[in-house]
Amino acid sequence: MPTARRAGTAQATVRLRDPGDSLPKLVHQAHLISNNSAYTALDLCSTPQHFIELLERLRRTSGLSLRELSNRCRLNGYPVSKSTLHDLLKGQELPSTDLLHAFLHSCGCDADDWMAWHQTRTRLKIAQLLTRTNQPLSLLRRDRFTRTAALSLLTLTVLIAQVIVTLTLAK
């Protein structure tokens, strides 16, 4: 392959062809022209699922099992259980900022790269918030605590209404 000289260093030139509308080919081309494929992957990341796939790739690259990763999180001052890590890597939701930080630190991700990961997470979270539909039941889909609180409030309201109706009919 021919080489080109740039700033005194030899660098292989890459012959680029139009990838058309093929997403895999476009991603491959982006990797070819980038200096850092991890940054390129984060820049191209467009869904929480893609982000989670990148986290899984980072974990596999680190060579850590979920148990080892959980232990390393604890050693680094982040009490993260193995089941929490499993739920993160098998789920569809973006991790919290704290969980992401614990994950990156414990996988041995270079501290200089943490900002790129956090920026991508923030960009995806903002996109989620901007496209969220304001359906009345969307509150119930958010998280376990919110769902439990909402259903408890609904149950309490129905119970109070039932007591009022019973007392009204008893008079």
XYZ file of N, CA and C in Angstrom:
513
model
N 0.852 -1.169 0.000
C 0.000 0.000 0.000
C 0.899 1.233 0.000
N 0.618 2.241 -0.816
C 1.472 3.428 -0.838
C 1.397 4.180 0.479
N 2.468 4.893 0.792
C 2.500 5.676 2.018
C 2.671 7.147 1.692
N 2.184 7.970 2.577
C 2.325 9.422 2.436
C 3.054 9.938 3.664
N 3.854 10.972 3.490
C 4.573 11.555 4.620
C 3.815 12.774 5.103
N 3.578 12.792 6.411
C 2.875 13.910 7.027
C 3.585 14.238 8.322
N 4.045 15.436 8.467
C 4.726 15.904 9.676
C 5.882 14.984 10.052
N 6.591 14.507 9.040
C 7.784 13.721 9.301
C 7.526 12.268 9.672
N 6.267 11.819 9.692
C 5.990 10.424 10.032
C 5.323 9.751 8.850
N 5.615 8.484 8.679
C 4.999 7.723 7.597
C 3.609 7.280 8.033
N 2.657 7.465 7.160
C 1.295 7.052 7.459
C 0.724 6.407 6.202
N 0.131 5.239 6.363
C -0.461 4.551 5.220
C -1.670 5.327 4.733
N -1.758 5.499 3.422
C -2.947 6.160 2.881
C -4.019 5.117 2.671
N -5.220 5.536 2.828
C -6.354 4.640 2.695
C -7.167 5.110 1.504
N -7.419 4.204 0.590
C -8.231 4.551 -0.559
C -9.690 4.361 -0.159
N -10.422 5.455 -0.145
C -11.822 5.415 0.278
C -12.735 5.301 -0.927
N -13.719 4.464 -0.776
C -14.752 4.309 -1.800
C -16.075 4.718 -1.170
N -16.977 5.209 -2.000
C -18.287 5.609 -1.497
C -19.019 4.377 -0.974
N -19.347 4.377 0.339
C -20.027 3.218 0.905
C -21.516 3.167 0.600
N -22.029 4.192 -0.072
C -23.464 4.211 -0.369
C -24.277 4.379 0.900
N -25.402 3.705 0.966
C -26.293 3.823 2.124
C -26.149 2.656 3.097
N -25.079 1.915 2.996
C -24.862 0.778 3.888
C -24.300 1.266 5.214
N -25.081 1.098 6.299
C -24.631 1.544 7.607
C -23.335 0.860 8.035
N -23.217 -0.479 7.913
C -21.951 -1.103 8.311
C -20.756 -0.557 7.529
N -20.944 -0.317 6.232
C -19.836 0.208 5.419
C -19.504 1.652 5.806
N -20.527 2.455 6.117
C -20.273 3.827 6.559
C -19.514 3.845 7.880
N -19.907 2.987 8.814
C -19.213 2.902 10.099
C -17.772 2.453 9.889
N -17.577 1.458 9.015
C -16.216 0.975 8.728
C -15.364 2.109 8.154
N -15.931 2.881 7.238
C -15.184 3.989 6.652
C -14.854 5.038 7.709
N -15.779 5.320 8.599
C -15.510 6.291 9.662
C -14.346 5.821 10.531
N -14.281 4.524 10.803
C -13.165 3.973 11.579
C -11.845 4.111 10.829
N -11.895 3.930 9.516
C -10.673 4.027 8.716
C -10.068 5.430 8.739
N -10.923 6.448 8.759
C -10.411 7.816 8.665
C -10.217 8.479 10.028
N -10.494 7.750 11.087
C -10.371 8.306 12.424
C -9.028 7.949 13.037
N -8.554 8.815 13.920
C -7.341 8.524 14.673
C -7.633 7.605 15.845
N -8.869 7.612 16.346
C -9.222 6.854 17.531
C -10.578 6.196 17.301
N -10.565 4.870 17.131
C -11.814 4.187 16.800
C -12.815 4.230 17.947
N -12.340 4.321 19.202
C -13.275 4.410 20.329
C -14.044 5.723 20.260
N -13.358 6.815 19.970
C -14.047 8.097 19.843
C -15.022 8.065 18.673
N -14.624 7.451 17.571
C -15.506 7.370 16.418
C -16.768 6.596 16.776
N -16.603 5.473 17.461
C -17.768 4.680 17.857
C -18.686 5.492 18.759
N -18.113 6.242 19.688
C -18.939 7.070 20.577
C -19.609 8.200 19.801
N -18.902 8.792 18.850
C -19.493 9.854 18.036
C -20.650 9.336 17.192
N -20.530 8.103 16.703
C -21.567 7.529 15.848
C -22.695 6.882 16.637
N -22.503 6.724 17.921
C -23.496 6.081 18.784
C -24.782 6.906 18.775
N -25.900 6.250 18.416
C -27.145 7.009 18.269
C -28.301 6.484 19.112
N -28.110 5.360 19.792
C -29.184 4.803 20.617
C -28.602 4.275 21.917
N -29.424 4.177 22.952
C -28.942 3.564 24.193
C -28.425 2.138 23.966
N -29.046 1.404 23.056
C -28.609 0.044 22.777
C -27.185 0.026 22.224
N -26.873 0.960 21.309
C -25.505 1.056 20.782
C -24.528 1.388 21.904
N -24.924 2.300 22.768
C -24.061 2.713 23.883
C -23.764 1.516 24.791
N -24.800 0.729 25.079
C -24.630 -0.443 25.939
C -23.736 -1.478 25.252
N -23.870 -1.621 23.932
C -22.988 -2.527 23.194
C -21.529 -2.080 23.330
N -21.289 -0.775 23.293
C -19.924 -0.269 23.458
C -19.406 -0.529 24.872
N -20.284 -0.409 25.864
C -19.886 -0.734 27.234
C -19.517 -2.210 27.352
N -20.304 -3.068 26.727
C -20.015 -4.515 26.754
C -18.692 -4.804 26.058
N -18.445 -4.121 24.950
C -17.164 -4.301 24.246
C -16.005 -3.871 25.139
N -16.172 -2.771 25.866
C -15.133 -2.304 26.791
C -14.898 -3.340 27.887
N -15.978 -3.911 28.416
C -15.830 -4.930 29.465
C -15.091 -6.152 28.935
N -15.460 -6.612 27.736
C -14.787 -7.775 27.145
C -13.315 -7.475 26.888
N -13.027 -6.269 26.414
C -11.642 -5.875 26.166
C -10.833 -5.864 27.451
N -11.470 -5.472 28.548
C -10.771 -5.444 29.836
C -10.507 -6.854 30.358
N -11.245 -7.841 29.842
C -11.060 -9.229 30.257
C -11.679 -9.556 31.600
N -12.566 -8.694 32.091
C -13.166 -8.894 33.411
C -14.521 -9.578 33.305
N -14.761 -10.534 34.191
C -16.097 -11.097 34.318
C -16.944 -10.086 35.096
N -18.242 -10.307 35.139
C -19.106 -9.402 35.905
C -18.738 -9.416 37.388
N -18.412 -10.586 37.913
C -18.019 -10.688 39.324
C -16.726 -9.905 39.581
N -15.740 -10.069 38.696
C -14.472 -9.351 38.847
C -14.686 -7.837 38.718
N -15.558 -7.463 37.794
C -15.855 -6.040 37.604
C -16.541 -5.467 38.840
N -17.483 -6.211 39.403
C -18.160 -5.778 40.619
C -17.162 -5.623 41.771
N -16.268 -6.599 41.914
C -15.240 -6.516 42.961
C -14.331 -5.313 42.753
N -13.960 -5.071 41.512
C -13.095 -3.922 41.221
C -13.830 -2.610 41.505
N -15.138 -2.575 41.190
C -15.944 -1.381 41.507
C -15.882 -1.105 43.014
N -16.080 -2.153 43.809
C -16.033 -1.989 45.276
C -14.669 -1.487 45.736
N -13.603 -2.062 45.171
C -12.246 -1.634 45.532
C -12.007 -0.165 45.179
N -12.674 0.298 44.111
C -12.529 1.699 43.683
C -13.498 2.637 44.404
N -14.277 2.087 45.349
C -15.169 2.935 46.128
C -16.578 3.056 45.594
N -16.953 2.179 44.657
C -18.290 2.205 44.081
C -18.974 0.881 44.391
N -19.941 0.847 45.298
C -20.615 -0.412 45.622
C -21.619 -0.800 44.534
N -21.138 -1.499 43.512
C -21.986 -1.913 42.393
C -22.042 -3.440 42.386
N -23.250 -3.990 42.459
C -23.405 -5.439 42.494
C -23.257 -6.044 41.100
N -22.994 -7.330 41.092
C -22.891 -8.072 39.843
C -24.216 -8.028 39.089
N -25.332 -8.115 39.818
C -26.645 -8.100 39.162
C -26.938 -6.733 38.538
N -26.470 -5.664 39.171
C -26.645 -4.326 38.589
C -25.870 -4.218 37.277
N -24.660 -4.743 37.258
C -23.856 -4.727 36.031
C -24.506 -5.587 34.949
N -25.033 -6.739 35.350
C -25.723 -7.607 34.393
C -26.934 -6.891 33.804
N -27.744 -6.268 34.670
C -28.928 -5.531 34.205
C -28.538 -4.408 33.252
N -27.437 -3.723 33.552
C -26.963 -2.644 32.683
C -26.626 -3.185 31.302
N -25.831 -4.259 31.251
C -25.325 -4.756 29.974
C -26.354 -5.558 29.180
N -27.430 -5.974 29.815
C -28.486 -6.710 29.106
C -29.734 -5.859 28.906
N -29.718 -4.635 29.414
C -30.897 -3.789 29.360
C -30.911 -2.854 28.166
N -31.844 -1.936 28.233
C -32.055 -0.969 27.168
C -31.897 0.466 27.662
N -31.634 0.626 28.966
C -31.578 1.957 29.573
C -30.144 2.436 29.720
N -29.967 3.725 29.554
C -28.648 4.319 29.771
C -28.296 4.244 31.258
N -27.024 4.036 31.560
C -26.637 3.997 32.975
C -26.673 5.391 33.574
N -26.794 5.456 34.893
C -26.683 6.745 35.566
C -25.248 7.238 35.407
N -25.040 8.506 35.653
C -23.698 9.073 35.562
C -22.745 8.361 36.518
N -23.209 8.093 37.746
C -22.360 7.426 38.735
C -22.015 6.003 38.308
N -23.007 5.267 37.805
C -22.751 3.896 37.378
C -21.794 3.876 36.187
N -21.975 4.786 35.251
C -21.071 4.865 34.110
C -19.648 5.143 34.575
N -19.509 6.085 35.492
C -18.181 6.433 35.992
C -17.533 5.233 36.684
N -18.292 4.537 37.519
C -17.771 3.352 38.210
C -17.357 2.288 37.199
N -18.173 2.087 36.174
C -17.903 1.092 35.147
C -16.612 1.419 34.406
N -16.494 2.658 33.941
C -15.308 3.067 33.183
C -14.046 2.943 34.023
N -14.099 3.443 35.259
C -12.946 3.399 36.155
C -12.527 1.958 36.414
N -13.497 1.103 36.672
C -13.201 -0.277 37.036
C -12.772 -1.127 35.847
N -13.183 -0.750 34.637
C -12.727 -1.473 33.440
C -11.318 -1.049 33.030
N -10.791 -0.038 33.699
C -9.445 0.424 33.360
C -9.422 1.393 32.194
N -10.573 1.975 31.886
C -10.648 2.958 30.812
C -9.783 4.158 31.186
N -9.023 4.637 30.249
C -8.144 5.778 30.492
C -8.970 6.987 30.922
N -8.545 7.642 31.984
C -9.282 8.799 32.515
C -9.455 9.891 31.464
N -8.526 9.988 30.523
C -8.653 10.988 29.458
C -9.846 10.702 28.550
N -10.306 9.452 28.519
C -11.427 9.069 27.653
C -12.781 9.151 28.352
N -12.782 9.312 29.669
C -14.046 9.336 30.407
C -14.987 10.417 29.901
N -14.445 11.585 29.581
C -15.292 12.706 29.157
C -16.060 12.365 27.879
N -15.409 11.672 26.946
C -16.093 11.289 25.699
C -17.267 10.355 25.990
N -17.085 9.417 26.917
C -18.164 8.514 27.300
C -19.314 9.287 27.954
N -18.972 10.178 28.868
C -20.012 10.959 29.559
C -20.735 11.903 28.598
N -20.001 12.479 27.649
C -20.641 13.364 26.676
C -21.627 12.579 25.804
N -21.234 11.383 25.409
C -22.128 10.561 24.585
C -23.373 10.174 25.365
N -23.194 9.765 26.619
C -24.342 9.415 27.467
C -25.278 10.608 27.618
N -24.706 11.786 27.861
C -25.515 12.998 28.030
C -26.257 13.341 26.739
N -25.584 13.232 25.598
C -26.219 13.511 24.304
C -27.404 12.571 24.075
N -27.209 11.292 24.369
C -28.293 10.315 24.190
C -29.440 10.559 25.167
N -29.114 10.937 26.391
C -30.143 11.210 27.395
C -30.969 12.432 26.992
N -30.317 13.460 26.496
C -31.030 14.659 26.029
C -31.950 14.288 24.868
N -31.454 13.472 23.944
C -32.289 13.046 22.810
C -33.510 12.280 23.298
N -33.327 11.428 24.310
C -34.466 10.705 24.882
C -35.486 11.662 25.468
N -35.015 12.649 26.212
C -35.928 13.594 26.851
C -36.660 14.445 25.828
N -35.984 14.814 24.743
C -36.615 15.639 23.714
C -37.657 14.878 22.911
N -37.481 13.566 22.790
C -38.422 12.779 21.988
C -39.451 12.049 22.834
N -39.382 12.246 24.149
C -40.331 11.572 25.033
C -41.734 12.082 24.759
N -42.667 11.152 24.665
C -44.063 11.541 24.482
C -44.663 11.795 25.849
N -45.514 12.747 25.920
C -46.150 13.098 27.194
C -47.456 12.335 27.357
N -47.342 11.038 27.415
C -48.509 10.206 27.645
C -48.744 10.112 29.145
N -49.998 10.059 29.572
C -50.268 9.976 31.006
C -49.633 8.756 31.666
N -49.539 7.641 30.959
C -48.988 6.432 31.557
C -47.476 6.326 31.418
N -46.839 7.292 30.741
C -45.383 7.205 30.582
C -44.675 7.275 31.927
N -45.292 7.904 32.914
C -44.725 7.959 34.258
C -44.569 6.561 34.839
N -45.500 5.677 34.515
C -45.474 4.329 35.071
C -44.385 3.461 34.452
N -43.820 3.875 33.342
C -42.789 3.083 32.675
C -41.375 3.488 33.085
N -41.225 4.526 33.886
C -39.905 5.092 34.156
C -39.013 4.183 34.977
N -39.359 3.942 36.199
C -38.529 3.084 37.037
C -39.406 2.428 38.098
N -38.843 1.478 38.794
C -39.607 0.694 39.764
C -40.154 1.564 40.890
N -39.353 2.487 41.419
C -39.799 3.339 42.523
C -40.958 4.229 42.094
N -40.834 4.880 40.949
C -41.897 5.765 40.459
C -43.174 4.974 40.189
N -43.018 3.794 39.578
C -44.179 2.957 39.276
C -44.877 2.522 40.562
N -44.096 2.096 41.551
C -44.674 1.657 42.827
C -45.377 2.818 43.523
N -44.742 3.988 43.533
C -45.348 5.154 44.179
C -46.647 5.555 43.473
N -46.643 5.558 42.146
C -47.834 5.943 41.393
C -48.972 4.947 41.617
N -48.650 3.661 41.593
C -49.692 2.651 41.804
C -50.208 2.669 43.239
N -49.335 2.945 44.209
C -49.780 3.065 45.604
C -50.719 4.255 45.766
N -50.386 5.367 45.137
C -51.233 6.551 45.195
C -52.591 6.277 44.549
N -52.579 5.583 43.429
C -53.825 5.233 42.755
C -54.673 4.313 43.640
N -54.043 3.326 44.249
C -54.760 2.403 45.141
C -55.348 3.141 46.329
N -54.571 4.055 46.910
C -55.046 4.841 48.045
C -56.237 5.711 47.645
N -56.174 6.305 46.479
C -57.269 7.143 45.987
C -58.540 6.322 45.806
N -58.403 5.143 45.213
C -59.568 4.270 45.014
C -60.137 3.834 46.359
N -59.271 3.514 47.304
C -59.709 3.097 48.638
C -60.462 4.232 49.348
N -59.939 5.441 49.284
C -60.613 6.598 49.900
C -61.966 6.837 49.238
N -62.019 6.729 47.908
C -63.292 6.910 47.201
C -64.297 5.846 47.627
N -63.821 4.626 47.808
C -64.707 3.545 48.228
C -65.242 3.797 49.645
N -64.409 4.297 50.543
C -64.843 4.610 51.912
C -65.875 5.728 51.880
N -65.636 6.753 51.083
C -66.580 7.874 50.987
C -67.924 7.389 50.460
N -67.910 6.559 49.420
C -69.166 6.030 48.863
C -69.878 5.176 49.898
N -69.142 4.339 50.603
C -69.747 3.485 51.651
C -70.365 4.327 52.743
N -69.666 5.358 53.215
C -70.187 6.220 54.278
C -71.404 7.025 53.801
N -71.372 7.459 52.535
C -72.488 8.214 51.977
C -73.731 7.332 51.856
N -73.571 6.106 51.426
C -74.702 5.189 51.266
C -75.237 4.727 52.627
N -74.379 4.714 53.659
C -74.796 4.266 54.979
C -75.682 5.286 55.659
N -75.647 6.524 55.276
C -76.455 7.578 55.909
C -77.837 7.516 55.451
